[in-house]
Coordinates of C-alpha atoms in Angstrom, one line a residue:
M1 CA 59.6 14.5 12.8
A2 CA 57.9 16.9 15.3
G3 CA 54.2 17.3 14.8
S4 CA 53.8 14.2 12.5
P5 CA 51.1 11.7 13.5
G6 CA 52.4 8.6 15.2
P7 CA 51.7 5.1 14.0
L8 CA 49.1 4.6 16.8
F9 CA 47.2 7.7 15.6
L10 CA 47.3 6.5 12.0
L11 CA 46.1 3.0 12.9
L12 CA 43.2 4.5 14.9
F13 CA 42.3 6.8 12.1
L14 CA 42.3 4.0 9.4
L15 CA 40.2 2.0 11.8
L16 CA 37.7 4.7 12.3
C17 CA 37.5 5.2 8.4
A18 CA 36.9 1.5 8.0
I19 CA 34.2 1.3 10.6
G20 CA 32.4 4.4 9.0
Q21 CA 32.5 2.5 5.6
I22 CA 31.2 -0.6 7.0
S23 CA 28.3 1.2 8.9
A24 CA 27.4 3.1 5.7
Q25 CA 27.2 -0.1 3.9
W26 CA 24.8 -1.5 6.5
K27 CA 22.2 1.2 5.9
P28 CA 19.1 -0.5 4.2
T29 CA 18.9 1.5 1.0
W30 CA 16.3 2.0 -1.4
P31 CA 17.4 0.2 -4.6
A32 CA 17.3 1.6 -8.0
Y33 CA 15.1 0.1 -10.7
R34 CA 14.8 0.5 -14.4
L35 CA 11.2 1.2 -14.5
P36 CA 8.8 0.4 -17.5
V37 CA 6.3 3.0 -18.8
V38 CA 2.5 2.2 -18.7
L39 CA 0.6 4.5 -21.1
P40 CA -3.2 4.5 -22.0
Q41 CA -3.8 3.6 -25.7
S42 CA -7.5 3.8 -26.0
T43 CA -10.6 4.5 -23.8
L44 CA -14.1 3.5 -24.3
S45 CA -17.3 4.2 -22.3
L46 CA -19.1 1.5 -20.5
A47 CA -22.7 1.2 -19.1
K48 CA -23.1 2.4 -15.6
P49 CA -22.8 -0.3 -13.0
D50 CA -25.7 -1.1 -10.7
F51 CA -23.6 -0.9 -7.5
G52 CA -25.2 -4.1 -6.1
A53 CA -22.2 -5.9 -4.5
E54 CA -21.9 -6.1 -0.7
A55 CA -18.9 -4.6 0.8
K56 CA -16.2 -7.3 1.6
L57 CA -13.8 -6.2 4.2
E58 CA -11.3 -9.2 3.4
V59 CA -10.7 -11.6 0.9
S60 CA -9.1 -15.1 0.9
S61 CA -7.5 -17.5 -1.4
S62 CA -6.2 -21.1 -1.0
C63 CA -3.3 -20.5 -3.6
G64 CA -0.2 -19.8 -1.4
P65 CA 3.4 -19.1 -2.3
Q66 CA 4.2 -22.4 -4.1
C67 CA 1.0 -22.4 -6.0
H68 CA 1.8 -18.7 -7.3
K69 CA 5.3 -19.7 -8.0
G70 CA 4.1 -22.6 -10.1
T71 CA 1.7 -20.5 -12.1
P72 CA 2.7 -20.1 -15.7
L73 CA 4.3 -16.7 -16.5
P74 CA 1.8 -14.3 -18.3
T75 CA 2.3 -13.3 -21.8
Y76 CA 3.0 -9.7 -22.7
E77 CA -0.7 -9.4 -24.0
E78 CA -2.0 -10.9 -20.7
V79 CA 0.0 -8.4 -18.7
K80 CA -1.3 -5.6 -20.8
Q81 CA -4.9 -6.8 -20.2
Y82 CA -4.3 -7.1 -16.5
L83 CA -2.9 -3.6 -16.2
S84 CA -5.7 -2.1 -18.3
Y85 CA -8.2 -0.4 -15.9
E86 CA -11.7 0.8 -15.3
T87 CA -12.3 4.4 -14.1
L88 CA -15.5 5.1 -12.2
Y89 CA -16.7 8.8 -11.9
A90 CA -18.8 10.3 -9.2
N91 CA -21.7 10.8 -11.6
G92 CA -21.8 7.0 -12.0
S93 CA -20.3 6.9 -15.5
R94 CA -17.5 4.5 -16.2
T95 CA -14.8 3.9 -18.8
E96 CA -12.3 1.2 -19.7
T97 CA -8.7 2.1 -20.7
Q98 CA -6.4 -0.2 -22.5
V99 CA -2.8 0.2 -21.9
G100 CA 0.7 -0.1 -23.7
I101 CA 3.7 -1.2 -22.0
Y102 CA 7.2 0.2 -23.1
I103 CA 10.8 -0.2 -22.1
L104 CA 10.2 -3.4 -20.3
S105 CA 13.0 -4.8 -18.1
S106 CA 13.8 -8.5 -18.1
A107 CA 11.6 -8.9 -14.9
Q108 CA 8.3 -7.9 -16.7
G109 CA 7.3 -11.4 -17.6
E110 CA 7.6 -12.7 -14.0
S111 CA 4.2 -13.6 -12.6
A112 CA 2.0 -11.8 -12.8
G113 CA -9.7 -24.2 0.7
K114 CA -10.4 -23.0 4.0
S115 CA -10.9 -19.5 5.0
R116 CA -10.8 -18.0 8.5
R117 CA -13.7 -15.6 8.4
K118 CA -13.3 -13.8 11.8
R119 CA -9.8 -13.6 13.2
Q120 CA -6.6 -12.8 11.6
I121 CA -4.6 -12.9 14.9
Y122 CA -1.7 -15.0 15.4
G123 CA -1.1 -15.9 19.0
Y124 CA -0.6 -12.9 21.3
D125 CA -2.3 -9.8 19.7
S126 CA 0.7 -7.6 18.9
R127 CA -1.3 -4.7 17.5
F128 CA -1.1 -1.1 19.1
S129 CA -4.1 1.2 19.3
I130 CA -2.8 4.8 18.5
F131 CA -4.3 7.3 21.0
G132 CA -4.0 11.0 21.3
K133 CA -3.9 13.8 18.7
D134 CA -0.2 14.2 19.0
F135 CA 0.3 10.8 17.4
L136 CA -2.9 10.4 15.3
L137 CA -2.3 13.9 13.6
N138 CA 1.5 13.3 13.0
Y139 CA 3.3 11.4 10.2
P140 CA 3.2 8.5 9.4
F141 CA -0.2 7.8 11.3
S142 CA -1.8 10.8 9.9
T143 CA -1.6 9.1 6.2
S144 CA -4.1 6.6 7.2
V145 CA -7.7 7.3 6.2
K146 CA -11.1 5.4 6.4
L147 CA -13.3 4.6 3.5
S148 CA -17.0 5.0 3.7
T149 CA -17.2 1.3 2.7
G150 CA -15.5 0.2 5.9
C151 CA -11.9 -0.3 4.7
T152 CA -8.6 1.7 5.2
G153 CA -6.6 3.7 2.7
T154 CA -3.4 5.6 2.6
L155 CA -2.7 9.2 1.3
V156 CA 0.0 8.9 -1.5
A157 CA -0.5 12.4 -3.1
E158 CA -2.2 15.8 -2.7
K159 CA -5.6 14.3 -3.8
H160 CA -5.1 10.5 -4.0
V161 CA -5.7 7.5 -1.8
L162 CA -4.3 4.1 -2.2
T163 CA -6.5 1.2 -1.0
A164 CA -7.5 -2.5 -1.9
A165 CA -9.6 -3.1 -5.1
H166 CA -12.0 -5.4 -3.1
C167 CA -13.0 -2.4 -0.8
I168 CA -14.9 -0.9 -3.8
H169 CA -15.3 -3.8 -6.4
D170 CA -16.0 -7.5 -5.8
G171 CA -14.5 -8.7 -9.1
K172 CA -17.9 -8.4 -10.9
T173 CA -19.4 -5.1 -10.1
Y174 CA -19.0 -2.1 -7.7
V175 CA -20.0 -2.4 -4.0
K176 CA -22.9 -0.5 -2.5
G177 CA -22.0 3.1 -1.6
T178 CA -19.2 3.5 -4.1
Q179 CA -20.9 6.0 -6.2
K180 CA -21.0 8.2 -3.2
L181 CA -17.7 7.1 -1.8
R182 CA -16.2 9.1 0.9
V183 CA -12.7 9.2 2.6
G184 CA -12.6 10.0 6.3
F185 CA -9.9 11.9 8.1
L186 CA -9.4 11.7 11.8
K187 CA -9.6 15.2 13.5
P188 CA -9.8 16.4 17.1
K189 CA -13.4 17.2 18.4
F190 CA -13.3 19.9 21.0
K191 CA -15.8 20.3 23.7
D192 CA -18.3 23.3 23.2
G193 CA -17.4 23.0 19.5
G194 CA -14.3 25.0 19.7
R195 CA -11.0 25.8 21.6
G196 CA -11.0 27.6 25.0
A197 CA -10.0 31.2 25.7
N198 CA -6.3 30.2 26.0
N199 CA -6.5 28.2 22.8
S200 CA -5.2 25.2 24.3
A201 CA -8.3 23.1 24.9
V202 CA -8.0 19.4 25.2
P203 CA -10.0 17.7 22.5
D204 CA -13.0 15.6 23.9
K205 CA -12.4 12.8 21.2
M206 CA -11.4 12.3 17.6
K207 CA -14.0 12.5 14.9
F208 CA -13.9 11.8 11.2
Q209 CA -14.0 14.7 8.6
W210 CA -15.2 13.3 5.1
I211 CA -14.2 14.2 1.5
R212 CA -16.0 12.9 -1.4
V213 CA -14.2 10.7 -4.0
K214 CA -14.0 12.2 -7.7
R215 CA -13.1 9.0 -9.3
T216 CA -11.6 5.6 -8.8
H217 CA -9.3 3.4 -10.8
V218 CA -9.3 -0.4 -10.7
P219 CA -7.1 -2.6 -12.7
K220 CA -8.7 -5.2 -14.9
G221 CA -6.5 -8.0 -13.4
W222 CA -8.6 -7.6 -10.4
I223 CA -11.9 -7.5 -12.2
K224 CA -11.1 -10.3 -14.6
G225 CA -9.2 -12.3 -12.1
N226 CA -11.2 -12.3 -8.9
A227 CA -12.6 -15.7 -9.7
N228 CA -9.1 -17.4 -9.9
D229 CA -5.8 -17.3 -8.4
I230 CA -4.4 -14.1 -9.9
G231 CA -7.1 -12.0 -8.6
M232 CA -5.2 -11.3 -5.3
D233 CA -2.1 -10.2 -7.2
Y234 CA -4.1 -7.0 -8.6
D235 CA -6.1 -6.2 -5.5
Y236 CA -5.3 -2.5 -5.4
A237 CA -7.2 0.7 -6.4
L238 CA -6.6 4.4 -6.5
L239 CA -9.1 7.1 -5.4
E240 CA -8.9 10.6 -6.5
L241 CA -10.5 13.1 -4.0
K242 CA -12.6 16.1 -5.0
K243 CA -10.3 18.4 -3.2
P244 CA -6.8 18.3 -1.7
H245 CA -6.6 16.8 1.9
K246 CA -3.6 19.3 2.9
R247 CA -1.9 16.5 4.9
K248 CA 1.5 15.2 4.3
F249 CA 1.4 11.9 2.4
M250 CA 3.6 9.0 1.9
K251 CA 5.1 8.2 -1.6
I252 CA 4.7 4.9 -3.2
G253 CA 7.8 2.8 -4.0
V254 CA 8.7 -0.3 -5.7
S255 CA 8.8 -3.3 -3.2
P256 CA 12.4 -4.6 -2.6
P257 CA 12.9 -8.3 -2.1
A258 CA 12.0 -9.3 1.4
K259 CA 15.7 -10.0 2.3
Q260 CA 16.5 -6.3 1.7
L261 CA 13.8 -5.0 4.0
P262 CA 15.1 -3.6 7.4
G263 CA 14.9 -6.4 9.7
G264 CA 12.9 -8.2 7.1
R265 CA 9.9 -6.4 8.6
I266 CA 6.9 -4.4 7.1
H267 CA 4.5 -1.8 9.0
F268 CA 1.0 -0.6 8.4
S269 CA -1.8 1.1 10.3
G270 CA -5.6 0.6 9.8
Y271 CA -9.0 0.8 11.1
D272 CA -9.6 -2.6 12.4
N273 CA -13.4 -3.5 13.1
D274 CA -12.7 -4.9 16.6
R275 CA -11.5 -1.5 17.8
P276 CA -14.1 1.0 16.2
G277 CA -12.9 4.5 15.9
N278 CA -9.2 3.6 16.7
L279 CA -6.4 3.6 14.3
V280 CA -4.2 0.4 14.9
Y281 CA -0.6 0.0 14.0
R282 CA 1.4 -3.2 13.7
F283 CA 4.7 -4.5 12.4
C284 CA 5.9 -8.0 11.7
D285 CA 8.3 -10.1 9.7
V286 CA 7.8 -11.1 6.1
K287 CA 7.6 -15.0 6.0
D288 CA 7.5 -15.7 2.3
E289 CA 7.1 -13.9 -1.0
T290 CA 6.3 -14.3 -4.7
Y291 CA 6.8 -11.6 -7.3
D292 CA 3.3 -10.1 -6.6
L293 CA 2.7 -10.9 -3.0
L294 CA 4.2 -10.7 0.5
Y295 CA 3.2 -13.3 3.0
Q296 CA 3.3 -12.3 6.7
Q297 CA 1.5 -12.9 10.1
C298 CA 0.8 -9.4 11.1
D299 CA -2.4 -9.3 13.4
A300 CA -5.2 -7.8 11.6
Q301 CA -9.0 -7.7 11.5
P302 CA -11.4 -6.9 8.7
G303 CA -11.4 -3.0 8.3
A304 CA -7.6 -3.1 8.0
S305 CA -7.8 -4.1 4.3
G306 CA -6.4 -1.6 1.9
S307 CA -3.9 -0.3 4.5
G308 CA -0.6 0.8 2.9
V309 CA 2.3 -1.5 3.8
Y310 CA 5.5 0.5 4.2
V311 CA 9.2 0.4 5.2
R312 CA 11.7 3.0 6.1
M313 CA 15.0 3.0 4.1
W314 CA 18.0 5.2 3.2
K315 CA 17.6 7.3 0.2
R316 CA 21.0 7.6 -1.3
Q317 CA 20.3 10.5 -3.6
Q318 CA 19.0 12.8 -1.1
Q319 CA 21.0 11.4 1.8
K320 CA 18.0 11.0 4.2
W321 CA 15.7 8.2 5.6
E322 CA 12.4 8.0 3.7
R323 CA 9.2 5.8 4.3
K324 CA 7.5 4.4 1.2
I325 CA 4.4 2.5 0.5
I326 CA 5.6 -0.9 -1.0
G327 CA 2.3 -3.0 -0.8
I328 CA -1.3 -2.9 0.1
F329 CA -2.8 -5.2 2.7
S330 CA -5.2 -7.5 1.1
G331 CA -6.5 -10.5 3.1
H332 CA -5.4 -13.9 4.1
Q333 CA -4.7 -17.2 2.7
W334 CA -4.5 -20.8 3.9
V335 CA -1.1 -22.3 2.8
D336 CA 0.0 -25.9 2.6
M337 CA 3.4 -25.7 4.4
N338 CA 4.9 -29.3 4.1
G339 CA 1.4 -31.0 4.5
S340 CA 0.4 -28.7 7.4
P341 CA -2.2 -25.8 6.7
Q342 CA -1.0 -22.5 7.8
D343 CA -2.8 -19.0 7.7
F344 CA -0.9 -16.0 6.4
N345 CA -2.1 -12.5 5.9
V346 CA -1.1 -11.3 2.5
A347 CA -0.1 -7.9 0.9
V348 CA 0.1 -7.0 -2.8
R349 CA 3.5 -5.9 -3.7
I350 CA 4.1 -2.7 -5.7
T351 CA 6.2 -4.2 -8.6
P352 CA 7.8 -1.9 -11.2
L353 CA 4.8 -2.3 -13.6
K354 CA 2.4 -1.6 -10.9
Y355 CA 4.4 1.3 -9.8
A356 CA 4.5 2.7 -13.2
Q357 CA 0.7 2.4 -13.5
I358 CA -0.3 3.8 -10.2
C359 CA 2.4 6.7 -10.7
Y360 CA 0.6 7.5 -14.0
W361 CA -2.8 7.5 -12.3
I362 CA -1.5 10.1 -9.9
K363 CA 0.8 12.2 -12.1
G364 CA -1.0 11.8 -15.4
N365 CA 2.3 11.6 -17.2
Y366 CA 5.3 9.2 -17.3
V367 CA 8.1 11.8 -17.1
D368 CA 7.5 12.1 -13.3
C369 CA 7.4 8.3 -12.8
R370 CA 11.0 7.4 -13.8
E371 CA 12.1 6.7 -10.2
G372 CA 10.7 4.2 -7.9

């Protein structure tokens, strides 16, 4: 019949449709999770801390993946205790909040040497220093900020910064300077204090503009667990600024299994101590994982601790690509791999329970924390 498509055209059309379906399936997609709810149950006042601890820009543990996987699963009451938290206010007052956990998924019960003190570089140094305001002031690099205690943090809301707990608390008390904690934002510094007549002056260099912190939240799993193997699992903290930072931030997300990450890789940027004043970006493959930790060999130096570990995946609901913070860079561990010691850098994964807790700290209600 005239005008009807021929067999070759139909075959080509079906082939293109099949290719389109296959390519769509290959998009690394953010998985949907049934999230629990973590709510405060009671709050009591604590004595003011002495702020006597020395700032530690890295932590280490000899308990590697197999050690963690062999750890007995925590009970429901233990998980509630680990997710309870301390809040420190700018005036030095402190509270402890006990939490309740509701609508738990079947995964809720999952787990919850030597130390290399100077270098966390593996072979050739694969880090990239980010230069120029066009990069430093653009997303995602603009979400990285510097803490006055020497660590890195990541903007996760209009007034909130995610970082590592050890950057402000050593497991026993708060570090020096935490009561007057500040967060630094890199901004261009122009010669003669301003722009030229044509409004196109080239900045002389970058400088930090600082905002004071209003309050901090640290999980009790870090405070009680720093002396044993669970401590690193809870090495995260949230800072609330005294005023909005007015930058684009990166949302937090539940950490997918490593095999679902695009290329099996993670990314993060931080203020490594060996490159003062520079923001340093890196990416690398995940080598191993437990329920709470990601093991990788991203090159890093002290100062990068607290960096937000992120990936970019397809958001099916909005039909767009989106980066999310799925972990917090913590430190390194010596791991016994088949009788041979091997060094890994470690990131704390944002599990469904940790997501529910951090999101509540940010939002102040659980209704806005139902999607990870």
